Amino acid sequence: MEWETVIGIETHAQLSTRSKIFSAASTAFGAAPNTQACAVDIALPGVLPVPNRGAVERAIRFGLSVGGAIAARSVFARKNYFYPDLPKGYQISQFEAPIVQGGTIQTVLPDGTEKTVRLTRAHLEEDAGKSLHEDFHGMTGIDLNRAGTPLLEIVSEPDMRSAGEAVAYARTLHALVRWIDICDGNMQEGSFRCDANVSVRPAGSDRLGTRCEIKNLNSFRFLERAIDFEVRRQIEILEDGGRIDQETRLYDPDRDETRSLRSKEEAHDYRYFPDPDLLPLEVKDEWVAAERAALPELPAAKRDRFVCELGLTAYDAATLTGSRETADYFDAVTAALVLREPGGDARAGAKTAANWVMGELAGALNRAELEIDRSPVSAQQLAGLIARIRDNTISGKIAKEVFDALWAGEASGDDAADSIIQAKGLRQITDTGALESIIDGIIAANPAQVAEFRGGREKAFNFFVGQAMKATKGKGNPAAISEILKRKLAG
Amino acid sequence: MINASLKELADALAARRVSAVELTEHCIERIGRLDKGLNAFITVDPGRSLEQARAADARIAAGHAGPLTGIPVAHKDIFVAKGWPSTCGSRMLASFVSPYDAHVVERFNDAGAVVLGKTNMDEFAMGSSSETSWFGPVRNPWNVDRVAGGSSGGSAVAVAARLAPVATGTDTGGSIRQPAALSGVCGLKPTYGTVSRYGMIAFASSLDQGGPFARSAADLAVLLNVMAGFDARDSTSLERAPEDYARELERPLPGASAGKPLGGLRVGVPSEYFSAGLASDVASAVESAIDELKKLGASVIEVHLPNTGLSVPSYYVIAPAEASSNLSRYDGVRYGYRAPEYDDLVDMYCKTRAQGFGAEVKRRILIGTYVLSHGYYDAYYLKAQKIRRLIARDFTDAFRQCDVIAGPVTPTVAFALGAKVSDPVQMYLNDIYTIAANLAGLPAMSIPCGFGSEGLPVGLHLVGDYFTEARLLGIAHQFQKATDWHARVPAGYA
C-alpha cells in the first residue's frame, strides 16, 4: 500500500530577553547551577509573577511576521503537574486564549517548490528547570537557572508530508525567529527545539492516522532522522495489521530510533485554569502598530524581491535569505554593484553576486568558521571584485586569486580588488593585437597539433587555449583567445 | 497603656513619656504571661523585636517619626518576614525562615513599626476557627473554651487580649472579619487589589486580601494608610491615587448635621441575612446596632442579594481550585518539610504532602483537584465563576439603592472548641455572610456591636462599594464615638 506521512511541529523558541518571563533574574546561559534563580523562580512561599514586557513584545513581533492575529486579550493559565524541576508545581502558559492565532510559514524545498505551512497558534510560557542525573550518586540535582526562561511555543498545523518538508519548515522558522531578533536560535543550548507529531495514512485518505509525538529534537538532522525512523516504524506496524498507539516518544540519536516515553493513558490531566495571579494580557492596537513599524523586511518578502527584481532562482533566493546577515550582505553587494555599473544589467550582476556569496565566500567563511557579519572581505570589496569580472578586466579564474588576496587582507578599502589587480598585474589581456601575435607564435611553433586539429581532432583545440593562457600567464581574455584561435586555425 | 489608641501611643512616644523599647517589652511581657492560655502567637523573638524598637527610638529621637514608628505590630504568620519563621500554621513550613519581607511587612518596617511576633492561624488560612493550625488551636479570651474564629484567629486574639495594640490579617472568605467578630475587635478587608499580596502566602489568589486588626476604626485607618498602595510586584495590585484614610475619618458626610453625623446615609439591610440560621442573640445585637446607625441619622432600607445562598457553594469550588494549585509548590524538593523516609520520587511527594499537610488542607486540595479535572472543569469551576459574577451584580444592584450594607458577620457567637471540627459543612457555613464580599472583591469590615449569649462578642458587618474604605471607616468611627462596645476588654486581660 502507498502511505502518506502527516507531520505537525511544535517549536519552543527561547525568547531573547535579558530577564525571565515573570521575574528579574538573568536568562544568560551557562552560569553555575542555581545562581540565576531568584525567589520567584524557586517558588518561595508568597512570591508572585510579573510579566516581562519584552517577552510579550517578541511574541507580537513573531505574530506580525507570520501574518497571524495578535489577540487584544490573551490569558495566562496554569498547567499543573508535579516534577522536581518545576518549582511551583505548575507551569504558567497560555491555553484557551494564546497571544498569536493563525499565520503561515512559507518555505522553499530543495527542488525549488514552495510550500506553505499554516500555523495554529503561538503562545507565551515559562521554561522549567533542569534535572541533572549524572554527578549525583543515586540522587538527582536540580538546576533552576532555566526555570522561568521565556518561551514562545509555535504550533503548526499538520501540513507537512515528509521529513524533508518538516526540516525545510523548521529551518525557515529558525531563520525567521533569528531574523526578527526574538531568539538566538542556538540549538545546542536548547534555545530552539522541536517536537514532531507524526502519523501515516493510506495515500488519498483524508482522515488523519493516530499520531505519536516525538519530543525535544534539538537539531535539524535529528528531526529528519527521528521522523524517518518513526514513519518506517508506523508503516511496519500498520502493514503487519497492527494499530498505532497514541503516545509520546523520545528520539535516541545514538541508536537512531524513537522509543516510548508515555502512553495516552499515562498522559497527565494538567488541570488548566486561568492564573489568578495574572491579569489578562491586554495588547493595545498602538502597541501592535509600533511593533509592526519596527519590523525589518521579512525573509519571505526579501525572497520574493530577489526572485522578481533580481531574477534569482527561488532556491538561490531561499539560500540567501537563510539568515538576515547573509541577506543583508548580499543586498549590500548588489547595491554597491549598481553604483559601480550605472545603467548596467543589475539582474546579471545579481546572479554573479549570488554565486560568489553562496560559493567562494560561503566556502571561505565555512573553512574559517566565521559568520558572514565577521567576513574579512566586505560587501563593498566583493562588489568591486565582481565589477572587474563583469567589465572583463579579469577572468573568473583570476578573480579567485584576487579574492584570496582580499581574504588575506593584502589591500584595504572599498577598491581593494583594483589595488590587488594593479599590484599583481592581473589585468586581463583583451588587446586583440597583442593576443593575435602571441597566438601566431603558438601556431607556428606547433605544426603537428595544427595538423591534428585540422584533421578533425577537435580536442586539440584545448591544447591551443592552454598554451595561450600559459603564454599570457592566465591573463588572456578566454573569450577573445577562443575567438582568435577559431579564426586562425580554421585558416 | 494597653487601651491607648495609636494616636495616643504616637503622642506618648513623641513626648518621650514612653519609649518604643518599653512599649515592646510591655507587649512581650504580656505575651509571656497571658498567651500560654490563648496560643495567639506561633513565634515571638524578643531580641529581634527589641532591636527594631531601639531603631525606632533612635528615629523618634531624630525627629523622623511617623504615626506608626515604635508601634508593635503582630503579623499573621501568612506574611513572610525576613529572618522570621513564616509557617502559615503548617507543619509543611514549620522550619521555613523567610529570606525576604512581604510587601505589608516591608511597609510597616519602613514606617518604623516593630514586628512583635507571628500570629497563629488556621493552616494555610483554611478554616473558620483557628483550630487547624499545626501549632494547636487559638483560644478566645472571652471564654477560652470557645474558638477565636479564623483563619486570622491569632491576630484577632492578640488585639482582643491586649497582647498587641494592632495586628495584620488576611481575608479570603471572612478570615479577618469572622475572628474580629468572634473575638470582639475591629477588622477590615479592603477592596481586592488594595493591599499587595506579595509575600502573603497564597491560599486562593483571586480572593485573598490583607487587612488590619485594631481596637477602633480610627486605628484601622492609620494601619490601612501603611498597608494600602500599589506594588509592581503584585500584578493584581491596583494603581490608584493614595488616600489618607486617617484624615478622611473625620470628614463629615454630605448630609450630616449636628447630632446626626450619619445624616443622609442610606444603610441597606439584606433580608437574606436575617433568615433561618441566624442565632437570635446575634440578630438582636446587630439589629440594635442598625438602630444606633438610624439614631445617628442614617436611613435604613431593605435590599436584596438574591444569590446569597450560592456564595458558599461557589466559594468552595473556586477557593479550593486555586488552593490545590497554589499549594503544589510544597513538594519537599526545595524547602520546608520533607518526609524522613521514602522509596522514590513519587513516594517522597506522597509522604511529604501526607505528613506535611493537615486534614483540612488535604480536603481542600482534593476538592480543588477534582473540580479542575478534565471533564469536571466546566460543570464546577466555570459555573462557579459565572455565579461569582451574579453575586457581584447583586451588590452592584444593591448599591444603586444604598451607600453601605449592614448585617451580621457570623450566624452565631463563638462556638466551642472542637464543636465543628468533624463537620466541615457546618464549619463552612460560618462564613455565609462574609464570603460574598470576597467573591465580589468588595471592602467589608467587622466592628464590635454588643454581646450575645454567655457574654460573647457580636460583630456588625459593614460592606461598601469598591474603594469606599474611607466611608466604611467613617461610619464605624461615628458608631464608635456613640458606643463603647469596641472598648470592652475581656475579663482577666485588662
XYZ file of C-alpha atoms in Angstrom, chain B residues 11-479:
469
model
C 1.849 61.145 71.132
C 3.310 59.388 74.161
C 6.274 58.173 72.084
C 6.813 61.621 70.604
C 6.660 63.251 74.043
C 9.080 60.566 75.296
C 6.624 59.561 78.026
C 7.256 56.024 76.853
C 9.892 54.522 74.575
C 9.387 52.021 71.776
C 11.558 49.624 73.767
C 9.295 49.975 76.829
C 6.192 49.536 74.733
C 7.628 46.441 73.080
C 8.844 44.985 76.380
C 5.405 45.571 77.820
C 3.789 43.585 74.999
C 6.396 40.831 75.253
C 5.769 40.608 78.975
C 2.013 40.286 78.437
C 2.512 37.636 75.755
C 4.809 35.698 78.114
C 2.251 35.891 80.878
C -1.051 35.540 79.018
C -0.510 33.761 75.736
C 0.006 30.288 77.184
C -3.730 30.080 77.634
C -4.546 31.650 74.266
C -1.920 30.405 71.813
C -2.258 33.525 69.704
C 1.422 33.585 68.724
C 3.440 30.996 66.860
C 6.701 32.908 67.106
C 7.962 35.711 69.319
C 11.580 36.768 69.132
C 12.201 39.466 71.770
C 15.766 40.027 70.581
C 14.686 40.875 67.067
C 11.697 42.936 68.201
C 13.734 44.967 70.668
C 16.400 45.655 68.081
C 13.713 47.168 65.871
C 12.318 49.048 68.866
C 15.710 50.583 69.587
C 15.963 51.699 65.962
C 12.502 53.209 66.281
C 13.550 55.094 69.402
C 16.539 56.492 67.520
C 14.253 57.578 64.730
C 11.873 59.236 67.181
C 14.823 60.997 68.828
C 15.983 62.202 65.417
C 12.547 63.645 64.750
C 11.722 61.356 61.835
C 8.847 59.507 63.440
C 5.630 58.687 61.622
C 2.306 57.617 63.121
C 3.474 54.004 63.462
C 7.106 54.468 64.470
C 7.758 52.397 67.568
C 4.349 50.683 67.496
C 4.485 46.895 67.976
C 2.568 45.029 65.283
C 1.661 41.343 65.360
C 1.772 39.833 61.869
C -0.323 36.896 60.850
C 2.101 34.084 60.101
C 0.900 34.096 56.496
C 3.047 37.189 55.853
C 6.679 36.262 55.342
C 9.181 38.362 57.278
C 12.907 38.288 56.667
C 14.709 36.230 59.292
C 11.449 35.101 60.918
C 9.923 31.657 60.747
C 6.982 32.037 58.384
C 4.943 28.897 58.893
C 1.424 29.664 57.682
C 0.311 27.460 60.575
C 1.571 24.367 58.808
C 3.976 21.585 59.585
C 4.982 21.961 55.937
C 6.615 25.317 56.709
C 7.300 24.835 60.410
C 11.033 25.244 59.829
C 10.854 27.742 56.978
C 12.629 31.020 57.704
C 11.908 33.611 55.056
C 14.790 35.286 53.244
C 12.559 38.204 52.267
C 9.847 40.521 53.582
C 6.251 40.577 52.408
C 5.168 43.930 50.980
C 2.972 44.505 54.037
C 5.816 43.726 56.449
C 8.161 45.941 54.465
C 5.680 48.832 54.622
C 5.339 48.502 58.412
C 9.107 48.223 58.806
C 9.628 51.299 56.653
C 7.129 53.145 58.849
C 9.255 52.250 61.883
C 6.813 49.760 63.384
C 8.151 46.839 65.419
C 7.470 43.210 64.443
C 6.167 41.851 67.728
C 5.751 38.292 66.505
C 3.956 35.976 64.122
C 0.412 35.014 64.992
C -1.318 31.672 64.911
C -3.820 30.813 62.230
C -5.679 28.023 60.536
C -3.252 26.035 58.414
C -2.730 27.921 55.139
C -5.681 30.116 56.218
C -8.085 27.245 55.641
C -10.574 27.307 58.442
C -13.015 29.426 60.406
C -11.887 28.642 63.914
C -8.069 28.707 64.046
C -8.167 25.086 65.113
C -6.409 23.584 62.075
C -3.012 25.041 62.956
C -0.066 22.638 63.305
C 0.746 24.702 66.414
C -2.549 23.991 68.145
C -5.805 25.943 68.377
C -6.145 29.582 69.319
C -8.448 30.226 72.298
C -10.925 33.027 72.704
C -10.040 35.425 75.555
C -13.750 35.964 76.259
C -14.036 32.273 77.032
C -11.031 30.047 76.499
C -13.215 27.060 75.722
C -14.507 28.871 72.684
C -12.866 29.324 69.308
C -11.317 32.621 68.319
C -12.656 32.433 64.794
C -10.390 32.034 61.838
C -8.341 31.904 59.963
C -6.658 35.020 61.417
C -7.612 33.968 64.966
C -4.174 34.652 66.456
C -4.145 38.247 65.251
C -7.709 38.878 66.447
C -6.934 37.421 69.862
C -3.618 39.277 70.148
C -5.545 42.522 69.815
C -8.545 41.404 71.896
C -6.361 40.284 74.814
C -4.241 43.421 74.527
C -1.123 41.433 73.728
C -0.534 43.752 70.776
C -2.042 47.134 70.023
C -2.630 46.184 66.388
C -2.191 43.241 64.036
C -2.367 42.210 60.415
C -4.500 39.511 58.870
C -5.791 38.169 55.608
C -9.311 37.534 54.465
C -10.156 35.004 51.749
C -13.720 34.176 52.784
C -14.042 36.066 56.057
C -10.731 35.320 57.753
C -10.354 38.850 59.129
C -13.982 39.765 59.786
C -15.126 36.496 61.312
C -12.402 36.247 64.008
C -12.748 40.003 64.603
C -16.436 39.460 65.310
C -15.958 36.378 67.490
C -13.083 37.935 69.427
C -14.604 41.387 69.807
C -12.178 43.541 67.793
C -12.272 45.584 64.588
C -11.108 44.113 61.299
C -11.151 45.422 57.761
C -10.890 43.577 54.460
C -10.130 46.188 51.801
C -11.185 46.131 48.140
C -9.360 43.337 46.309
C -6.117 44.777 44.936
C -5.715 47.490 47.590
C -3.112 45.656 49.669
C -0.308 43.900 47.794
C -0.271 40.128 48.096
C 3.487 39.986 47.585
C 4.894 37.859 50.389
C 1.451 36.887 51.608
C 1.427 33.106 51.339
C -1.273 32.309 48.807
C -4.411 30.379 49.656
C -6.843 31.442 46.914
C -5.187 34.167 44.905
C -8.300 35.764 43.425
C -9.897 36.106 46.870
C -7.003 36.691 49.300
C -6.718 40.218 50.638
C -4.656 41.539 53.520
C -6.071 43.912 56.071
C -5.672 45.287 59.588
C -6.957 44.383 63.050
C -7.294 47.053 65.744
C -9.460 48.127 68.638
C -11.066 51.015 66.789
C -11.926 52.182 63.306
C -9.623 55.140 63.863
C -6.688 52.803 64.400
C -7.669 50.706 61.371
C -7.459 53.868 59.270
C -3.894 54.538 60.436
C -2.930 50.957 59.607
C -4.601 50.992 56.213
C -2.613 54.108 55.316
C 0.507 51.987 55.596
C -0.820 48.757 54.104
C -2.639 50.113 51.052
C -0.924 51.160 47.870
C 0.299 49.983 44.510
C 3.042 47.366 44.364
C 4.506 46.449 40.975
C 5.434 43.009 42.328
C 1.744 42.040 42.502
C 0.073 42.118 39.077
C -3.356 42.338 40.724
C -2.341 45.357 42.792
C -4.333 48.429 41.794
C -2.699 51.651 40.718
C -4.713 54.420 42.362
C -4.020 57.802 43.873
C -3.224 57.202 47.556
C -5.873 58.142 50.089
C -5.306 59.382 53.644
C -7.815 57.199 55.455
C -6.945 58.680 58.849
C -7.723 62.169 57.647
C -10.883 61.083 55.791
C -12.192 59.631 59.052
C -13.413 62.973 60.356
C -14.713 64.309 57.080
C -18.440 64.932 57.567
C -20.893 63.134 55.280
C -22.645 65.446 52.799
C -25.956 65.147 54.703
C -24.517 65.338 58.211
C -25.765 67.804 60.771
C -25.302 68.433 64.489
C -26.134 65.252 66.386
C -26.762 63.442 63.081
C -23.276 62.620 61.799
C -24.705 59.884 59.546
C -27.404 62.144 58.124
C -28.179 61.283 54.515
C -26.519 57.873 54.730
C -28.608 55.078 53.254
C -27.983 51.784 55.037
C -29.140 48.706 53.144
C -30.122 45.677 55.162
C -30.344 42.460 53.098
C -33.383 40.470 54.100
C -31.487 37.307 53.100
C -29.088 37.859 56.015
C -31.813 37.768 58.654
C -33.295 34.409 57.844
C -33.183 30.968 59.391
C -29.710 30.104 60.577
C -29.019 33.423 62.259
C -28.948 32.990 66.027
C -31.387 35.276 67.860
C -28.748 36.758 70.180
C -26.638 37.772 67.190
C -29.706 39.080 65.352
C -30.763 41.267 68.229
C -27.284 42.730 68.765
C -26.983 43.521 65.057
C -30.492 44.998 64.941
C -29.654 47.231 67.899
C -26.543 48.374 66.099
C -28.567 49.203 62.993
C -30.949 51.166 65.232
C -27.933 53.028 66.523
C -26.962 53.945 62.960
C -30.503 55.248 62.499
C -30.192 57.356 65.649
C -27.036 58.816 64.171
C -29.047 59.996 61.171
C -28.899 57.108 58.719
C -31.942 55.872 56.893
C -32.380 52.115 56.722
C -33.824 50.349 53.717
C -34.296 46.719 52.854
C -32.177 45.446 49.969
C -31.942 42.088 48.253
C -28.958 39.943 47.483
C -30.835 37.078 45.839
C -27.756 34.955 45.083
C -26.507 34.931 48.676
C -27.320 31.245 49.007
C -24.935 30.413 46.160
C -21.933 32.127 47.681
C -20.787 29.277 49.940
C -21.021 26.555 47.261
C -19.306 28.647 44.591
C -16.617 29.732 47.055
C -15.943 26.105 47.931
C -15.245 25.415 44.268
C -13.125 28.458 43.429
C -11.043 28.689 46.603
C -10.041 25.009 46.713
C -9.329 25.029 42.958
C -6.850 27.868 43.346
C -5.503 26.407 46.577
C -4.863 22.990 45.019
C -2.551 24.695 42.538
C -1.063 27.264 44.944
C -0.049 24.544 47.384
C 1.643 22.365 44.756
C 4.953 24.106 45.439
C 5.138 22.413 48.834
C 6.671 19.243 47.472
C 9.619 18.676 49.771
C 12.111 19.407 46.996
C 13.468 22.876 47.734
C 12.443 23.963 51.228
C 10.031 23.129 54.003
C 9.073 19.724 55.290
C 10.296 16.537 53.602
C 9.275 13.090 54.795
C 12.245 11.469 56.505
C 11.886 8.189 54.612
C 10.685 7.403 51.116
C 11.317 4.932 48.307
C 11.363 7.103 45.223
C 10.273 10.463 43.883
C 6.535 9.793 43.848
C 6.741 8.245 47.301
C 8.635 11.323 48.517
C 5.882 13.596 47.186
C 3.119 11.463 48.664
C 4.646 11.055 52.108
C 5.831 14.630 52.318
C 2.426 16.021 51.498
C 0.549 13.408 53.519
C 2.619 14.213 56.608
C 3.192 17.915 55.987
C -0.428 18.976 55.462
C -3.287 18.653 57.922
C -6.698 17.145 57.204
C -8.493 20.354 56.205
C -5.764 21.376 53.755
C -5.792 17.904 52.215
C -9.572 18.018 51.940
C -9.412 21.275 50.015
C -6.580 20.108 47.757
C -8.715 17.080 46.903
C -11.792 19.181 46.196
C -9.776 21.650 44.147
C -8.039 18.951 42.128
C -11.388 17.341 41.436
C -13.176 20.461 40.238
C -10.326 21.336 37.861
C -10.115 17.844 36.417
C -10.791 17.120 32.788
C -14.493 16.699 32.304
C -15.476 18.497 35.513
C -13.969 21.913 34.870
C -16.993 23.340 33.054
C -19.523 21.910 35.458
C -17.784 23.199 38.569
C -15.092 25.770 38.059
C -16.613 27.656 35.126
C -20.079 27.553 36.643
C -18.750 28.859 39.954
C -17.050 31.717 38.115
C -20.389 32.585 36.494
C -22.110 32.564 39.869
C -19.363 34.802 41.138
C -20.335 37.400 38.548
C -24.001 37.088 39.542
C -23.082 37.701 43.168
C -21.056 40.765 42.215
C -24.045 42.008 40.223
C -26.318 41.593 43.266
C -24.118 44.096 45.073
C -23.946 46.488 42.131
C -27.749 46.495 42.089
C -27.972 46.960 45.855
C -25.544 49.879 45.829
C -27.860 51.738 43.468
C -30.241 51.964 46.416
C -27.920 52.262 49.394
C -24.451 53.507 50.364
C -23.491 50.689 52.687
C -24.813 47.254 53.557
C -25.136 46.309 57.217
C -25.779 42.893 58.731
C -24.285 40.119 60.821
C -20.746 38.825 60.338
C -21.410 35.352 61.698
C -24.542 33.279 62.316
C -23.604 32.626 65.947
C -21.259 33.851 68.630
C -18.013 31.921 69.155
C -18.704 28.204 69.286
C -16.988 25.643 71.482
C -13.550 24.389 70.532
C -13.892 21.119 68.664
C -17.642 21.536 68.077
C -17.417 21.699 64.283
C -14.119 20.044 63.584
C -15.747 16.847 62.399
C -18.425 18.586 60.336
C -16.768 20.641 57.629
C -20.033 21.816 56.095
C -21.200 23.336 59.404
C -17.787 24.953 59.671
C -18.041 26.343 56.117
C -21.481 27.810 56.813
C -19.867 30.074 59.384
C -18.681 32.210 56.506
C -22.086 32.509 54.871
C -22.286 36.308 55.403
C -18.657 37.127 54.694
C -17.803 35.125 51.576
C -19.823 37.215 49.119
C -17.626 40.287 49.693
C -14.566 38.209 48.707
C -16.239 36.794 45.627
C -17.219 40.309 44.567
C -13.921 41.885 45.709
C -15.707 44.471 47.870
C -14.396 46.176 51.020
C -16.019 44.999 54.237
C -15.408 45.254 57.949
C -16.479 43.937 61.286
C -16.796 46.077 64.396
C -17.931 45.008 67.871
C -21.618 45.839 68.358
C -22.676 44.050 71.504
C -22.698 40.703 73.236
C -24.766 37.605 72.782
C -25.357 34.616 74.960
C -22.755 33.945 77.653
C -21.250 37.370 77.154
C -19.577 36.549 73.857
C -18.981 39.381 71.400
C -21.043 40.035 68.287
C -19.778 41.854 65.202
C -21.553 44.300 62.915
C -20.762 43.708 59.266
C -20.441 46.729 57.005
C -19.937 46.124 53.279
C -19.241 49.012 50.919
C -18.940 49.549 47.205
C -15.478 49.321 45.632
C -12.897 51.697 47.135
C -15.214 53.038 49.836
C -12.925 52.031 52.694
C -12.789 55.638 53.857
C -16.556 55.833 54.115
C -16.817 52.466 55.881
C -14.221 53.597 58.393
C -16.016 56.918 58.811
C -19.334 55.200 59.576
C -17.653 52.824 62.026
C -15.870 55.753 63.647
C -19.141 57.620 64.207
C -20.677 54.451 65.621
